[in-house]
CSV table of C-alpha atoms and ligand atoms in Angstrom, one decimal:
chain,number,residue,atom,x,y,z
A,133,MET,CA,98.2,67.7,94.2
A,134,ARG,CA,98.9,71.1,95.8
A,135,LYS,CA,102.4,72.0,96.6
A,136,TRP,CA,103.3,72.6,100.2
A,137,ILE,CA,104.6,76.0,101.3
A,138,VAL,CA,106.5,77.0,104.5
A,139,ALA,CA,106.9,80.7,105.0
A,140,GLY,CA,109.0,82.4,107.7
A,141,ASN,CA,107.8,85.8,108.8
A,142,TRP,CA,110.7,87.4,110.6
A,143,LYS,CA,108.7,90.5,111.4
A,144,MET,CA,110.8,93.4,112.8
A,145,ASN,CA,113.7,91.1,113.8
A,146,ASN,CA,117.3,90.5,112.7
A,147,THR,CA,120.2,92.8,111.7
A,148,LEU,CA,121.7,92.5,108.3
A,149,ALA,CA,124.4,90.1,109.5
A,150,GLU,CA,121.9,88.0,111.4
A,151,SER,CA,119.6,87.8,108.4
A,152,ILE,CA,122.3,86.7,106.1
A,153,ALA,CA,123.4,84.0,108.5
A,154,LEU,CA,119.9,82.7,109.1
A,155,ALA,CA,119.1,82.6,105.3
A,156,LYS,CA,122.3,80.8,104.6
A,157,ALA,CA,121.6,78.2,107.2
A,158,ILE,CA,118.0,77.6,105.9
A,159,LYS,CA,119.2,77.4,102.3
A,160,GLU,CA,121.9,74.8,103.2
A,161,GLY,CA,119.6,72.8,105.5
A,162,SER,CA,116.8,72.6,103.1
A,163,SER,CA,118.7,71.9,99.8
A,164,GLY,CA,117.3,69.1,97.9
A,165,LEU,CA,113.8,69.2,99.3
A,166,GLN,CA,111.2,69.1,96.5
A,167,GLY,CA,107.5,69.4,95.9
A,168,GLY,CA,107.0,72.7,97.7
A,169,ALA,CA,108.3,76.2,98.4
A,170,ILE,CA,110.3,77.6,101.3
A,171,VAL,CA,109.7,81.3,101.6
A,172,LEU,CA,111.6,83.8,103.8
A,173,ALA,CA,110.2,87.2,104.7
A,174,PRO,CA,113.0,89.3,106.3
A,175,PRO,CA,112.6,93.0,107.2
A,176,PHE,CA,112.8,95.4,104.2
A,177,THR,CA,116.4,96.4,105.2
A,178,ALA,CA,117.6,92.8,104.6
A,179,LEU,CA,115.6,91.9,101.5
A,180,ALA,CA,118.4,92.6,99.0
A,181,ALA,CA,121.1,90.8,101.0
A,182,VAL,CA,118.9,87.8,101.7
A,183,GLY,CA,117.9,87.7,98.0
A,184,GLU,CA,121.6,87.5,97.2
A,185,THR,CA,122.2,84.8,99.8
A,186,ILE,CA,119.4,82.5,98.5
A,187,LYS,CA,120.0,83.1,94.8
A,188,GLY,CA,120.0,79.8,92.8
A,189,SER,CA,118.4,77.8,95.7
A,190,ASN,CA,115.0,76.5,96.3
A,191,VAL,CA,114.3,79.3,98.8
A,192,SER,CA,112.1,82.2,97.7
A,193,LEU,CA,112.1,85.8,98.9
A,194,CYS,CA,109.0,87.5,100.4
A,195,ALA,CA,108.2,91.0,101.6
A,196,GLN,CA,106.2,91.6,104.7
A,197,ASN,CA,104.1,94.4,103.2
A,198,ILE,CA,103.6,96.4,100.0
A,199,TYR,CA,102.2,99.7,98.8
A,200,CYS,CA,99.5,99.8,96.1
A,201,GLU,CA,101.3,102.3,93.8
A,202,ASP,CA,104.4,101.9,91.6
A,203,LYS,CA,106.2,105.1,92.7
A,204,GLY,CA,105.7,108.6,93.8
A,205,ALA,CA,105.3,110.8,96.9
A,206,PHE,CA,104.4,108.1,99.5
A,207,THR,CA,107.0,108.6,102.2
A,208,GLY,CA,108.0,105.4,103.9
A,209,GLU,CA,106.3,103.1,101.6
A,210,ILE,CA,107.7,100.4,99.3
A,211,SER,CA,106.3,99.6,95.8
A,212,PRO,CA,105.9,96.3,94.0
A,213,VAL,CA,108.5,97.4,91.4
A,214,MET,CA,111.0,97.8,94.2
A,215,LEU,CA,110.2,94.5,95.7
A,216,LYS,CA,110.6,92.7,92.3
A,217,ASP,CA,113.9,94.7,91.8
A,218,VAL,CA,115.4,93.0,94.9
A,219,GLY,CA,114.1,89.5,93.9
A,220,CYS,CA,110.9,89.1,95.8
A,221,THR,CA,108.4,86.7,94.4
A,222,TYR,CA,106.0,86.7,97.4
A,223,VAL,CA,104.5,89.3,99.6
A,224,ILE,CA,102.5,89.0,102.9
A,225,ILE,CA,99.4,91.1,102.8
A,226,GLY,CA,96.9,91.8,105.6
A,227,HIS,CA,98.8,90.3,108.5
A,228,SER,CA,96.9,90.8,111.7
A,229,GLU,CA,99.6,93.0,113.1
A,230,ARG,CA,99.2,95.3,110.1
A,231,ARG,CA,95.4,95.2,110.6
A,232,LYS,CA,95.7,95.9,114.4
A,233,TYR,CA,98.6,98.4,114.7
A,234,PHE,CA,98.5,100.1,111.4
A,235,HIS,CA,94.7,100.1,110.9
A,236,GLU,CA,94.7,98.3,107.6
A,237,GLY,CA,91.2,97.3,106.6
A,238,ASP,CA,89.8,94.9,104.1
A,239,ASN,CA,89.8,97.6,101.4
A,240,ASP,CA,93.5,98.2,101.9
A,241,VAL,CA,94.1,94.5,101.7
A,242,ASN,CA,92.1,94.3,98.5
A,243,LEU,CA,94.1,97.1,96.8
A,244,LYS,CA,97.4,95.5,97.8
A,245,VAL,CA,96.4,92.0,96.7
A,246,LYS,CA,95.3,93.4,93.3
A,247,LYS,CA,98.5,95.4,92.9
A,248,ALA,CA,100.7,92.5,93.9
A,249,ILE,CA,99.0,90.2,91.4
A,250,SER,CA,99.3,92.7,88.5
A,251,ALA,CA,103.0,93.1,89.3
A,252,GLY,CA,103.6,89.4,89.2
A,253,LEU,CA,104.1,88.9,92.9
A,254,THR,CA,102.3,86.1,94.8
A,255,PRO,CA,100.3,87.5,97.7
A,256,ILE,CA,100.0,85.6,100.9
A,257,MET,CA,96.7,87.0,102.1
A,258,CYS,CA,96.2,86.6,105.8
A,259,VAL,CA,92.8,86.2,107.5
A,260,GLY,CA,91.8,85.3,111.0
A,261,GLU,CA,89.4,85.9,113.8
A,262,THR,CA,90.2,87.4,117.3
A,263,GLU,CA,89.5,85.5,120.5
A,264,GLU,CA,86.5,87.7,121.1
A,265,GLU,CA,85.1,86.9,117.7
A,266,ARG,CA,85.6,83.1,118.2
A,267,VAL,CA,83.9,83.2,121.6
A,268,LYS,CA,81.0,85.2,120.1
A,269,GLY,CA,80.6,82.4,117.5
A,270,ILE,CA,81.2,84.7,114.5
A,271,THR,CA,84.5,83.2,113.2
A,272,GLN,CA,82.9,82.2,109.9
A,273,ASP,CA,81.3,85.7,109.4
A,274,VAL,CA,84.7,87.3,109.9
A,275,ILE,CA,86.6,84.9,107.7
A,276,SER,CA,84.0,85.2,105.0
A,277,ARG,CA,84.1,89.0,105.1
A,278,GLN,CA,87.9,89.1,105.0
A,279,ILE,CA,88.1,86.6,102.0
A,280,ASN,CA,85.3,88.2,100.0
A,281,GLN,CA,86.4,91.8,100.5
A,282,GLY,CA,90.1,90.9,100.2
A,283,LEU,CA,89.5,89.2,96.9
A,284,LYS,CA,86.9,91.6,95.5
A,285,ASP,CA,87.4,92.1,91.7
A,286,VAL,CA,90.2,89.5,91.7
A,287,GLU,CA,89.5,87.3,88.7
A,288,LYS,CA,92.0,84.5,89.1
A,289,ILE,CA,93.2,82.8,92.2
A,290,GLU,CA,95.9,80.5,90.8
A,291,CYS,CA,98.5,83.0,91.9
A,292,ILE,CA,97.2,83.5,95.4
A,293,VAL,CA,98.1,81.9,98.7
A,294,ILE,CA,95.8,82.3,101.8
A,295,ALA,CA,97.0,82.1,105.3
A,296,TYR,CA,94.5,81.3,108.1
A,297,GLU,CA,96.0,82.8,111.2
A,298,PRO,CA,93.7,83.0,114.2
A,299,VAL,CA,94.7,86.2,116.0
A,300,TRP,CA,94.5,84.5,119.4
A,301,ALA,CA,97.1,82.0,118.3
A,302,ILE,CA,99.7,84.4,116.9
A,303,GLY,CA,102.8,84.7,119.2
A,304,THR,CA,100.8,83.3,122.2
A,305,GLY,CA,101.8,79.7,122.3
A,306,LYS,CA,98.1,78.8,121.9
A,307,VAL,CA,97.9,76.8,118.7
A,308,ALA,CA,94.6,75.9,117.1
A,309,THR,CA,93.5,72.3,117.4
A,310,THR,CA,93.7,70.3,114.2
A,311,ALA,CA,89.8,70.2,114.2
A,312,GLN,CA,89.6,74.0,114.6
A,313,ALA,CA,92.1,74.7,111.9
A,314,GLN,CA,90.8,72.1,109.4
A,315,GLU,CA,87.2,73.4,109.9
A,316,VAL,CA,88.2,77.0,108.9
A,317,HIS,CA,90.5,75.9,106.1
A,318,ALA,CA,87.7,73.8,104.6
A,319,PHE,CA,85.3,76.8,105.1
A,320,ILE,CA,87.8,79.0,103.2
A,321,ARG,CA,88.1,76.5,100.4
A,322,GLY,CA,84.3,76.4,100.2
A,323,ILE,CA,84.1,80.1,99.7
A,324,LEU,CA,86.8,79.9,97.0
A,325,LYS,CA,84.9,77.2,95.2
A,326,ASP,CA,81.7,79.3,95.2
A,327,LYS,CA,83.6,82.3,93.8
A,328,PHE,CA,86.1,80.7,91.4
A,329,GLY,CA,85.0,77.1,90.8
A,330,SER,CA,86.2,73.8,92.2
A,331,ASN,CA,89.2,73.4,90.0
A,332,ALA,CA,90.8,76.7,90.9
A,333,ALA,CA,89.9,76.4,94.6
A,334,ASN,CA,91.4,73.0,94.9
A,335,ASN,CA,94.7,74.3,93.6
A,336,VAL,CA,95.0,77.2,96.2
A,337,CYS,CA,97.5,76.6,99.0
A,338,ILE,CA,96.0,77.5,102.4
A,339,LEU,CA,98.6,77.9,105.1
A,340,TYR,CA,98.0,77.7,108.9
A,341,GLY,CA,99.7,80.3,111.1
A,342,GLY,CA,99.7,80.8,114.8
A,343,SER,CA,102.3,79.4,117.3
A,344,VAL,CA,103.5,76.7,114.9
A,345,THR,CA,106.6,74.8,116.1
A,346,LYS,CA,108.3,71.6,114.9
A,347,ASP,CA,106.5,69.8,117.7
A,348,ASN,CA,103.0,70.7,116.8
A,349,ILE,CA,103.1,71.0,113.0
A,350,GLY,CA,103.0,67.2,112.4
A,351,ASP,CA,99.3,66.8,113.3
A,352,LEU,CA,98.2,70.0,111.6
A,353,ILE,CA,99.8,69.2,108.3
A,354,SER,CA,98.1,65.8,108.2
A,355,MET,CA,94.8,67.6,107.7
A,356,ASP,CA,93.3,67.6,104.2
A,357,ASP,CA,93.0,71.4,103.7
A,358,ILE,CA,96.2,72.5,105.5
A,359,ASP,CA,98.9,72.9,102.8
A,360,GLY,CA,101.7,74.5,104.8
A,361,ALA,CA,102.5,77.0,107.5
A,362,LEU,CA,103.2,80.7,108.0
A,363,VAL,CA,105.6,80.8,110.9
A,364,GLY,CA,106.6,83.8,113.1
A,365,GLY,CA,108.7,83.1,116.2
A,366,ALA,CA,109.9,79.6,115.3
A,367,SER,CA,111.2,80.9,111.9
A,368,LEU,CA,113.9,82.9,113.7
A,369,LYS,CA,115.9,79.8,114.8
A,370,THR,CA,117.5,77.6,112.2
A,371,ASP,CA,116.7,74.3,114.0
A,372,GLY,CA,113.1,75.2,114.7
A,373,PHE,CA,112.4,76.3,111.2
A,374,LEU,CA,114.2,73.5,109.5
A,375,GLY,CA,112.3,71.1,111.7
A,376,ILE,CA,109.0,72.5,110.5
A,377,ILE,CA,110.1,72.4,106.9
A,378,LYS,CA,111.2,68.8,107.2
A,379,LYS,CA,107.9,67.7,108.9
A,380,ILE,CA,105.8,69.4,106.2
A,381,SER,CA,107.8,68.3,103.2
A,382,GLY,CA,107.8,64.7,104.6
A,383,LYS,CA,104.0,64.6,105.1
A,384,LYS,CA,102.7,66.3,101.9
B,1398,LIG,C1,102.8,85.2,112.3
B,1398,LIG,O1,103.2,86.3,112.7
B,1398,LIG,O2,102.4,85.1,111.2
B,1398,LIG,C2,102.8,84.1,113.2
B,1398,LIG,C3,102.1,83.0,112.9
B,1398,LIG,O3,103.5,84.2,114.4
B,1398,LIG,P1,103.9,83.0,115.4
B,1398,LIG,O4,104.3,81.8,114.6
B,1398,LIG,O5,105.0,83.6,116.3
B,1398,LIG,O6,102.6,82.8,116.2
């Protein structure tokens, strides 16, 4: 049995006060839920405060990005040592917005994934095709390249989470159908089986991301290879995010 994971990516949203209030509401509203992980990824400025707010609860702290060195002259970057220092246990790597706006490629993703693992952080490695790539019929080629290059020289995947986020579904309101999502999730698990063996691959959590809401997650989470969700917009509102958490924890 794989555990479920619901991760909220707050992106570049929320002041310190807003972050603390939202984290407190999620912590209180989800207390007692078992069998999975609830993960919050606030902006860097709120990591320490949110870490304090969720201390001792079943909610975990996640960064939205990482740099692949421990320290030094890398202005504007944040190292794994610093993330651990404020209580992070997860980090999102290779989100499509980082790939698109900050030109991160598969090699950058790979360096960050390896660095996160060696520092003891759980990477949530994001992959996904654009609308153009789907229309061209090359979704599997894109996903296979992102998985193989992102995990190059990674020896163990027990400590990795994968998020399948079709780029055309992120922030657009266009959610993938259950069949589209399950097909890619199963394809990803197949690649992991070839690379790491069935046992290891069957234990990896693969999250779906892209316009998830409490109203559409029920069908998605009933699919065999969908183990949870990475949520953007709907993670910014207490009711919406708690609704997603409750649907997922109730079905898995
Ligand atoms: C995301 O940014 O990872 C995401 C899935 O966003 P949204 O839920 O808003 O589509």
